Short mmCIF file of C-alpha atoms and ligand atoms in Angstrom, two decimals:
data_model
loop_
_atom_site.label_atom_id
_atom_site.label_comp_id
_atom_site.label_asym_id
_atom_site.label_seq_id
_atom_site.Cartn_x
_atom_site.Cartn_y
_atom_site.Cartn_z
CA MET A 254 114.36 24.29 -13.36
CA ILE A 255 113.58 20.66 -14.10
CA SER A 256 112.54 18.76 -10.98
CA ALA A 257 114.21 15.51 -9.97
CA LEU A 258 110.94 13.71 -10.44
CA GLU A 259 110.49 15.08 -13.92
CA MET A 260 113.99 13.98 -14.83
CA TYR A 261 113.91 10.56 -13.24
CA ASP A 262 110.36 9.43 -13.85
CA PRO A 263 108.63 11.47 -16.52
CA GLN A 264 105.67 9.07 -16.58
CA ILE A 265 104.82 9.61 -12.91
CA TYR A 266 105.67 13.29 -13.23
CA GLU A 267 103.22 13.62 -16.09
CA LEU A 268 100.50 11.78 -14.19
CA LEU A 269 101.00 13.95 -11.11
CA THR A 270 100.82 17.02 -13.32
CA GLN A 271 97.52 15.76 -14.68
CA GLU A 272 96.18 15.09 -11.17
CA LYS A 273 97.21 18.55 -9.99
CA ALA A 274 95.43 20.03 -12.99
CA ARG A 275 92.36 17.90 -12.24
CA GLN A 276 92.31 19.00 -8.59
CA SER A 277 92.60 22.66 -9.50
CA GLY A 278 90.21 22.51 -12.44
CA ALA A 279 87.41 20.57 -10.78
CA ILE A 280 84.75 21.67 -8.32
CA ARG A 281 85.48 19.07 -5.66
CA LEU A 282 82.47 18.25 -3.52
CA ILE A 283 83.40 14.91 -1.94
CA PRO A 284 82.79 15.72 1.75
CA SER A 285 85.78 13.73 3.00
CA GLU A 286 88.24 15.52 0.69
CA ASN A 287 89.99 18.85 1.01
CA TYR A 288 93.11 20.75 -0.06
CA VAL A 289 96.01 20.96 2.40
CA SER A 290 98.10 24.09 2.67
CA LYS A 291 101.54 24.34 1.13
CA ALA A 292 103.05 24.12 4.61
CA VAL A 293 101.22 20.85 5.34
CA MET A 294 102.20 19.49 1.93
CA GLN A 295 105.86 20.36 2.55
CA ALA A 296 105.88 18.80 6.00
CA SER A 297 104.21 15.62 4.74
CA GLY A 298 106.66 15.23 1.87
CA SER A 299 109.69 15.88 4.06
CA CYS A 300 112.86 13.94 5.02
CA LEU A 301 110.86 12.23 7.77
CA THR A 302 109.82 9.79 5.07
CA ASN A 303 113.32 8.32 5.61
CA LYS A 304 112.96 7.60 9.33
CA TYR A 305 111.85 4.62 11.40
CA ALA A 306 110.64 5.26 14.94
CA GLU A 307 108.82 2.28 16.42
CA GLY A 308 107.59 3.11 19.89
CA TYR A 309 106.70 6.46 21.38
CA PRO A 310 108.74 9.58 22.17
CA GLY A 311 111.36 8.69 24.79
CA LYS A 312 110.68 4.95 24.37
CA ARG A 313 111.76 4.05 20.85
CA TYR A 314 113.16 0.81 19.52
CA TYR A 315 115.43 2.61 17.05
CA GLU A 316 118.07 5.27 17.62
CA GLY A 317 118.36 8.63 15.92
CA GLN A 318 115.19 10.05 17.45
CA GLN A 319 116.61 13.43 18.53
CA VAL A 320 114.22 15.26 16.23
CA THR A 321 111.37 12.80 15.74
CA ASP A 322 110.52 12.74 19.45
CA LEU A 323 110.20 16.51 19.46
CA ILE A 324 107.98 16.47 16.37
CA GLU A 325 105.68 13.72 17.62
CA ASN A 326 105.41 15.40 21.02
CA LEU A 327 104.44 18.65 19.31
CA ALA A 328 101.73 16.85 17.33
CA ILE A 329 100.45 15.18 20.53
CA GLU A 330 100.40 18.43 22.53
CA ARG A 331 98.69 20.32 19.71
CA ALA A 332 96.03 17.61 19.38
CA LYS A 333 95.42 17.64 23.15
CA LYS A 334 95.14 21.41 23.12
CA ILE A 335 92.72 21.90 20.25
CA PHE A 336 90.49 19.00 21.26
CA ASN A 337 90.87 19.64 24.99
CA ALA A 338 91.75 15.99 25.53
CA GLU A 339 93.73 14.32 28.31
CA HIS A 340 95.65 12.07 25.93
CA ALA A 341 96.32 11.93 22.20
CA ASN A 342 97.87 9.31 19.95
CA VAL A 343 98.82 10.55 16.48
CA GLN A 344 100.31 7.36 15.02
CA SER A 345 97.31 5.60 13.40
CA TYR A 346 97.83 5.22 9.67
CA SER A 347 94.17 6.03 9.02
CA GLY A 348 90.76 6.44 10.60
CA SER A 349 90.01 2.76 10.03
CA VAL A 350 93.12 1.71 11.90
CA ALA A 351 92.29 4.20 14.66
CA ASN A 352 88.85 2.67 15.11
CA ILE A 353 90.18 -0.87 15.21
CA ALA A 354 92.79 0.24 17.75
CA ALA A 355 90.01 1.78 19.87
CA TYR A 356 88.15 -1.55 19.84
CA SER A 357 91.19 -3.57 20.69
CA ALA A 358 92.12 -1.15 23.50
CA LEU A 359 88.84 -1.67 25.34
CA LEU A 360 87.20 -4.86 24.03
CA ASP A 361 87.81 -8.57 23.80
CA PRO A 362 87.21 -10.47 20.57
CA GLY A 363 83.58 -11.52 20.37
CA ASP A 364 82.29 -8.52 22.36
CA MET A 365 79.33 -6.70 20.92
CA ILE A 366 79.61 -3.30 19.24
CA MET A 367 76.74 -1.07 18.19
CA GLY A 368 77.37 1.47 15.46
CA LEU A 369 75.43 3.18 12.70
CA SER A 370 74.73 0.79 9.81
CA LEU A 371 76.91 1.43 6.74
CA THR A 372 73.95 1.82 4.42
CA TYR A 373 72.35 4.32 6.81
CA GLY A 374 75.45 6.52 6.95
CA GLY A 375 77.89 4.69 9.23
CA HIS A 376 81.46 3.66 8.42
CA LEU A 377 82.71 0.24 7.32
CA THR A 378 84.65 -0.11 10.57
CA HIS A 379 81.56 0.56 12.70
CA GLY A 380 80.70 -3.15 12.39
CA SER A 381 79.65 -3.46 8.76
CA LYS A 382 79.20 -7.00 7.45
CA ALA A 383 81.78 -6.21 4.77
CA SER A 384 84.42 -5.26 7.36
CA LEU A 385 86.65 -7.41 9.54
CA THR A 386 85.16 -5.53 12.51
CA SER A 387 82.02 -7.67 12.24
CA ARG A 388 84.12 -10.85 12.25
CA PHE A 389 86.10 -9.95 15.35
CA TYR A 390 83.14 -8.42 17.19
CA LYS A 391 79.42 -9.12 17.23
CA SER A 392 77.76 -6.21 15.51
CA VAL A 393 74.26 -4.92 16.20
CA PRO A 394 73.84 -1.87 14.01
CA TYR A 395 71.41 0.95 14.67
CA GLU A 396 69.83 2.96 11.86
CA VAL A 397 68.58 6.47 11.26
CA ASP A 398 64.85 6.82 10.84
CA ALA A 399 64.21 6.21 7.13
CA LYS A 400 61.42 8.83 7.08
CA THR A 401 63.07 11.71 8.93
CA GLY A 402 66.64 10.78 8.00
CA ARG A 403 67.58 11.53 11.62
CA LEU A 404 68.99 9.55 14.51
CA ASP A 405 66.21 8.46 16.85
CA TYR A 406 67.95 8.45 20.24
CA ASP A 407 65.04 6.68 21.99
CA ARG A 408 65.22 3.81 19.54
CA ILE A 409 68.99 3.65 19.90
CA GLU A 410 68.57 3.48 23.67
CA ASP A 411 65.96 0.70 23.38
CA LEU A 412 68.26 -1.27 21.11
CA ALA A 413 71.16 -0.77 23.51
CA LYS A 414 69.04 -1.90 26.47
CA LYS A 415 67.94 -4.97 24.56
CA HIS A 416 71.39 -6.07 23.34
CA LYS A 417 73.68 -4.63 26.02
CA PRO A 418 76.66 -3.97 23.70
CA ARG A 419 80.09 -3.54 25.24
CA MET A 420 80.69 -0.49 23.06
CA ILE A 421 78.46 2.07 21.37
CA ILE A 422 79.88 4.05 18.48
CA SER A 423 78.65 7.52 17.66
CA GLY A 424 79.67 9.20 14.44
CA ALA A 425 78.95 8.82 10.75
CA THR A 426 80.18 9.31 7.22
CA ALA A 427 76.93 10.33 5.56
CA TYR A 428 74.80 12.01 8.23
CA PRO A 429 73.99 15.65 7.52
CA ARG A 430 72.86 16.62 11.03
CA GLU A 431 74.66 17.44 14.25
CA ILE A 432 75.09 14.34 16.41
CA ASP A 433 74.26 14.63 20.11
CA PHE A 434 77.34 12.99 21.57
CA GLU A 435 76.16 13.75 25.10
CA ILE A 436 73.05 11.58 24.64
CA PHE A 437 75.21 8.80 23.20
CA GLY A 438 77.40 9.05 26.30
CA GLN A 439 74.33 8.81 28.54
CA ILE A 440 72.97 5.78 26.67
CA ALA A 441 76.35 4.06 26.90
CA LYS A 442 76.51 4.73 30.66
CA LYS A 443 72.98 3.38 31.18
CA VAL A 444 73.85 0.03 29.60
CA GLY A 445 77.40 -0.17 30.93
CA ALA A 446 78.99 0.22 27.50
CA TYR A 447 82.05 2.11 26.41
CA HIS A 448 81.44 5.05 24.10
CA LEU A 449 83.65 5.49 21.05
CA SER A 450 82.97 8.64 19.08
CA ASP A 451 84.24 8.76 15.50
CA ILE A 452 84.36 12.42 14.45
CA ALA A 453 86.37 11.90 11.25
CA HIS A 454 83.95 13.99 9.22
CA VAL A 455 83.22 16.82 11.62
CA ALA A 456 86.54 17.14 13.49
CA GLY A 457 87.16 20.59 11.99
CA LEU A 458 83.71 21.74 13.06
CA VAL A 459 84.30 20.39 16.57
CA VAL A 460 87.66 22.18 16.86
CA ALA A 461 86.00 25.39 15.74
CA GLY A 462 83.26 24.98 18.37
CA ILE A 463 80.49 24.76 15.77
CA HIS A 464 79.51 21.24 16.79
CA LYS A 465 79.64 20.14 20.41
CA SER A 466 82.72 18.08 21.21
CA PRO A 467 82.30 14.42 22.21
CA VAL A 468 85.52 14.51 24.25
CA PRO A 469 83.74 14.93 27.63
CA TYR A 470 81.20 12.20 26.81
CA ALA A 471 83.27 9.47 25.15
CA ASP A 472 85.88 7.04 26.43
CA ILE A 473 87.75 7.34 23.17
CA VAL A 474 87.36 9.75 20.26
CA SER A 475 88.76 8.80 16.87
CA THR A 476 89.23 11.01 13.86
CA THR A 477 90.99 11.19 10.57
CA SER A 478 93.24 14.18 10.03
CA HIS A 479 92.39 14.97 6.43
CA LYS A 480 88.71 15.84 6.10
CA THR A 481 87.34 19.07 7.61
CA LEU A 482 90.48 19.09 9.80
CA ARG A 483 92.52 19.68 6.63
CA GLY A 484 95.71 17.75 7.31
CA PRO A 485 97.46 14.87 5.56
CA ARG A 486 95.82 11.44 5.54
CA GLY A 487 96.12 9.83 8.94
CA GLY A 488 94.30 8.99 12.16
CA ILE A 489 94.22 10.48 15.66
CA LEU A 490 92.91 8.94 18.88
CA LEU A 491 91.95 11.06 21.87
CA CYS A 492 91.05 9.61 25.24
CA LYS A 493 90.84 10.03 28.94
CA ALA A 494 94.10 9.48 30.85
CA GLU A 495 92.77 6.19 32.25
CA HIS A 496 92.71 4.67 28.72
CA ALA A 497 95.98 6.22 27.52
CA LYS A 498 98.16 3.14 28.02
CA ALA A 499 95.63 0.77 26.46
CA VAL A 500 95.16 3.05 23.44
CA ASP A 501 98.89 3.51 22.87
CA ARG A 502 99.52 -0.23 23.19
CA ALA A 503 96.67 -1.00 20.81
CA VAL A 504 98.18 1.22 18.10
CA PHE A 505 101.78 0.11 18.69
CA PRO A 506 102.67 -2.74 18.97
CA GLY A 507 99.09 -4.00 18.72
CA LEU A 508 98.31 -3.00 15.15
CA GLN A 509 101.21 -1.11 13.64
CA GLY A 510 104.97 -1.08 13.43
CA GLY A 511 106.79 2.12 12.61
CA PRO A 512 104.67 5.26 12.53
CA HIS A 513 104.65 7.38 9.38
CA LEU A 514 106.58 10.31 10.75
CA HIS A 515 106.30 12.40 7.60
CA THR A 516 102.52 12.21 8.02
CA ILE A 517 102.73 12.98 11.74
CA THR A 518 104.83 16.03 10.85
CA GLY A 519 102.12 17.18 8.43
CA ILE A 520 99.48 16.51 11.07
CA ALA A 521 101.42 18.66 13.55
CA VAL A 522 101.38 21.55 11.08
CA ALA A 523 97.68 21.08 10.31
CA LEU A 524 96.86 21.07 14.04
CA ALA A 525 98.69 24.39 14.43
CA GLU A 526 96.71 25.76 11.49
CA ALA A 527 93.50 24.56 13.14
CA ASP A 528 94.35 26.59 16.25
CA THR A 529 93.81 29.93 14.50
CA PRO A 530 90.95 32.38 13.99
CA GLU A 531 91.28 31.78 10.22
CA PHE A 532 90.44 28.13 10.74
CA ILE A 533 87.35 29.00 12.77
CA ASN A 534 86.18 31.29 9.97
CA TYR A 535 86.83 28.56 7.41
CA ALA A 536 84.87 26.03 9.47
CA LYS A 537 81.96 28.45 9.88
CA GLN A 538 81.96 29.09 6.16
CA ILE A 539 81.89 25.35 5.43
CA VAL A 540 78.57 25.11 7.24
CA LYS A 541 77.19 28.33 5.72
CA ASN A 542 78.12 27.03 2.28
CA ALA A 543 76.54 23.62 2.89
CA LYS A 544 73.32 25.21 4.13
CA ARG A 545 73.14 27.53 1.14
CA LEU A 546 73.88 24.71 -1.31
CA ALA A 547 71.17 22.62 0.40
CA ASP A 548 68.62 25.46 0.20
CA LYS A 549 69.27 25.96 -3.51
CA LEU A 550 69.08 22.24 -4.26
CA LEU A 551 65.73 22.14 -2.45
CA GLU A 552 64.54 25.01 -4.65
CA TYR A 553 65.44 22.89 -7.68
CA GLY A 554 63.26 20.10 -6.33
CA PHE A 555 65.94 17.82 -4.98
CA ASN A 556 64.96 15.74 -1.94
CA LEU A 557 67.56 16.00 0.78
CA VAL A 558 67.87 13.36 3.48
CA SER A 559 66.65 15.01 6.72
CA GLY A 560 65.58 18.04 4.68
CA GLY A 561 68.90 19.88 4.86
CA THR A 562 72.17 20.00 6.76
CA ASP A 563 73.83 21.16 9.99
CA ASN A 564 77.34 20.33 8.89
CA HIS A 565 79.56 20.11 5.81
CA LEU A 566 77.58 17.42 4.04
CA ILE A 567 74.43 16.97 1.97
CA LEU A 568 72.82 13.69 1.02
CA ILE A 569 70.46 13.88 -1.96
CA ASP A 570 67.78 11.22 -2.34
CA LEU A 571 67.36 11.12 -6.11
CA ARG A 572 64.38 8.81 -6.30
CA ASN A 573 61.94 11.61 -7.16
CA LYS A 574 64.22 12.62 -10.06
CA GLY A 575 64.26 9.11 -11.51
CA ILE A 576 68.09 9.10 -11.70
CA LYS A 577 70.43 6.72 -9.91
CA GLY A 578 73.25 8.20 -7.83
CA ARG A 579 75.96 6.49 -9.82
CA LYS A 580 74.70 7.82 -13.16
CA LEU A 581 74.47 11.38 -11.84
CA ALA A 582 77.88 11.20 -10.10
CA LYS A 583 79.50 10.05 -13.35
CA ALA A 584 77.77 12.73 -15.44
CA LEU A 585 78.79 15.41 -12.92
CA ASP A 586 82.37 14.14 -13.01
CA ARG A 587 82.38 14.57 -16.79
CA ALA A 588 81.32 18.17 -16.15
CA GLY A 589 84.17 18.69 -13.65
CA ILE A 590 81.97 18.48 -10.54
CA VAL A 591 83.23 15.69 -8.33
CA THR A 592 80.86 13.97 -5.89
CA ASN A 593 80.19 10.41 -4.80
CA PHE A 594 77.19 8.15 -5.13
CA ASN A 595 75.86 6.95 -1.80
CA THR A 596 73.05 4.94 -0.26
CA VAL A 597 70.21 6.84 1.40
CA PRO A 598 68.48 5.59 4.58
CA GLY A 599 66.27 2.61 3.71
CA ASP A 600 67.70 2.51 0.19
CA PRO A 601 66.07 -0.23 -1.90
CA ALA A 602 69.06 -0.10 -4.27
CA PRO A 603 72.49 -1.66 -3.55
CA PRO A 604 75.54 0.41 -2.48
CA SER A 605 77.12 -0.21 -5.90
CA ASP A 606 74.26 1.59 -7.65
CA PRO A 607 72.39 3.46 -4.92
CA SER A 608 69.67 6.11 -4.90
CA GLY A 609 71.72 8.92 -3.43
CA LEU A 610 74.45 11.43 -4.07
CA ARG A 611 76.71 12.78 -1.30
CA LEU A 612 78.12 16.30 -1.49
CA GLY A 613 80.25 18.36 0.83
CA THR A 614 81.71 21.85 1.03
CA PRO A 615 85.14 21.60 2.76
CA ALA A 616 87.29 21.69 -0.39
CA VAL A 617 85.42 24.49 -2.14
CA THR A 618 85.43 26.48 1.11
CA THR A 619 89.20 26.10 1.41
CA ARG A 620 89.39 27.65 -2.05
CA GLY A 621 87.46 30.67 -0.81
CA MET A 622 84.07 29.99 -2.35
CA LYS A 623 81.09 31.45 -0.54
CA GLU A 624 77.29 31.55 -0.79
CA PRO A 625 77.05 33.07 -4.31
CA GLN A 626 79.24 30.27 -5.68
CA MET A 627 77.03 27.70 -3.94
CA ASP A 628 74.09 29.12 -5.89
CA THR A 629 76.04 28.63 -9.11
CA ILE A 630 77.08 25.10 -8.18
CA ALA A 631 73.51 24.10 -7.32
CA GLY A 632 72.41 25.43 -10.71
CA LEU A 633 75.12 23.42 -12.47
CA ILE A 634 74.16 20.24 -10.64
CA ASN A 635 70.54 20.81 -11.59
CA LYS A 636 71.47 21.35 -15.25
CA VAL A 637 73.36 18.07 -15.35
CA ALA A 638 70.46 16.24 -13.69
CA GLN A 639 68.01 17.74 -16.18
CA ASN A 640 70.24 16.80 -19.12
CA ILE A 641 71.49 13.49 -17.83
CA ASP A 642 71.48 11.88 -21.31
CA ASN A 643 72.61 14.96 -23.24
CA GLU A 644 76.40 14.96 -23.54
CA ALA A 645 76.53 18.34 -25.31
CA ALA A 646 74.64 20.00 -22.45
CA ILE A 647 76.89 18.28 -19.90
CA ALA A 648 79.94 19.58 -21.77
CA GLU A 649 78.48 23.11 -21.60
CA VAL A 650 78.11 22.73 -17.82
CA GLY A 651 81.74 21.59 -17.78
CA LYS A 652 82.79 24.92 -19.33
CA GLU A 653 80.83 26.87 -16.72
CA ALA A 654 82.29 24.76 -13.90
CA LEU A 655 85.84 25.36 -15.16
CA LEU A 656 85.19 29.10 -15.41
CA LEU A 657 83.99 29.18 -11.80
CA SER A 658 86.88 27.02 -10.62
CA SER A 659 89.48 29.15 -12.39
CA GLN A 660 88.46 32.16 -10.31
CA PHE A 661 89.45 30.52 -7.02
CA PHE A 662 92.91 29.94 -5.67
CA VAL A 663 94.04 26.42 -4.83
CA PRO A 664 96.45 26.40 -1.85
CA GLU A 665 98.78 23.86 -3.40
CA HIS A 666 98.06 25.14 -6.87
CA PHE A 667 100.94 24.81 -9.23
CA ILE A 668 100.69 23.19 -12.58
CA ILE A 669 104.29 22.54 -13.46
CA PRO A 670 104.77 23.16 -17.17
CA ARG A 671 106.17 20.25 -19.07
CA LYS A 672 109.80 20.94 -20.02
CA ASN A 673 111.48 19.92 -23.23
CA ASN A 674 113.61 17.39 -21.43
CA ASN A 675 115.30 15.72 -24.34
CA PHE A 676 117.86 14.05 -22.07
CA VAL A 677 115.14 11.72 -20.78
CA GLU A 678 114.08 8.88 -23.09
N1 DSN B 265 85.87 8.31 5.26
C1 DSN B 265 84.92 7.81 4.39
C2 DSN B 265 84.28 8.88 3.60
O1 DSN B 265 83.40 9.43 4.17
O2 DSN B 265 84.57 9.17 2.43
C3 DSN B 265 85.36 6.63 3.68
O3 DSN B 265 86.05 5.78 4.55
#
């Protein structure tokens, strides 16, 4: 059967077909990416894309909410359950918006925030110079120790005592170790600051009980829904009941109009999936895979920031290999191994051409890959690094990568064959 999309817009249809093929052919190692299940994909691409619902369940500014209220309430209750939180807001369009909503819920413009510096593994919205967050708020970033690659909680406490920020942000986008959210909570209490914990990267590990949850130690917890948590792309805020009103108001009407209900529907499904023994096994395997990949990369002489990993993510410092992160990421991409170049702590090189490469195991774990496949992947990465200027060798690695990839199921795997649709120009 020819799909409506194929009939109406063959150009977009063709491009989507190519992207599906790319996603199923490649070994995807970007730590913030994953594959959603068919059920999540169906829910996200549902008729809810047609609906406006400004406000919250029971208090909407548009009629016709007989079903939407039930769906959003389900998403809220599921989020509260799996994160053991007093309140959840599932409307943020993204993690960035969720973070900005958290600031505006508790802070005044000009207040000071203290988050991990972008080039040391923090997120843009944690007060980076490049982000609006540093224009609305004074930002005093903390760093990881450039030698150990780890957070130094004593130094963070000293910095907090010196600057007395109104909010301390825990959480990272390129930190391979478990973060002690309890200590962050204690530091925040000592200096009278709020504690926002951004668990976008490790939310799935937190739900599975592999990493300690920040929920008891933070005023607000923010997360995206699409990384280890394996939902569609959106943001979730969790908080104590005392901040519920402020958080809800900050999201709507503070920052957003109508919520994306098709996304919230997909999030609801993903949260149900996360509340299963299968999800816990998947999350455990993510970490096992990352550790094994890290061990093998170490054997090949790669320097890893902090010497390894406790989570889903590995940060390679390539300086001893004499290759820049960007060059290696591009060569790997040509071989069908998809990563991203990244700064390393204390990087002398700029973010546009940094010294590091960031890898993660959520997507390959979703496809069912385990430790033996991590050995193979490490070997392929090493081959590309050793042959960085040899296109023929990189093409050979590409064949091996495709062979490995073809042995593992992709949840939303369907490459729709092109039809001979001669009724479309
Ligand atoms: N979420 C970030 C990442 O880690 O890829 C980018 O915002």
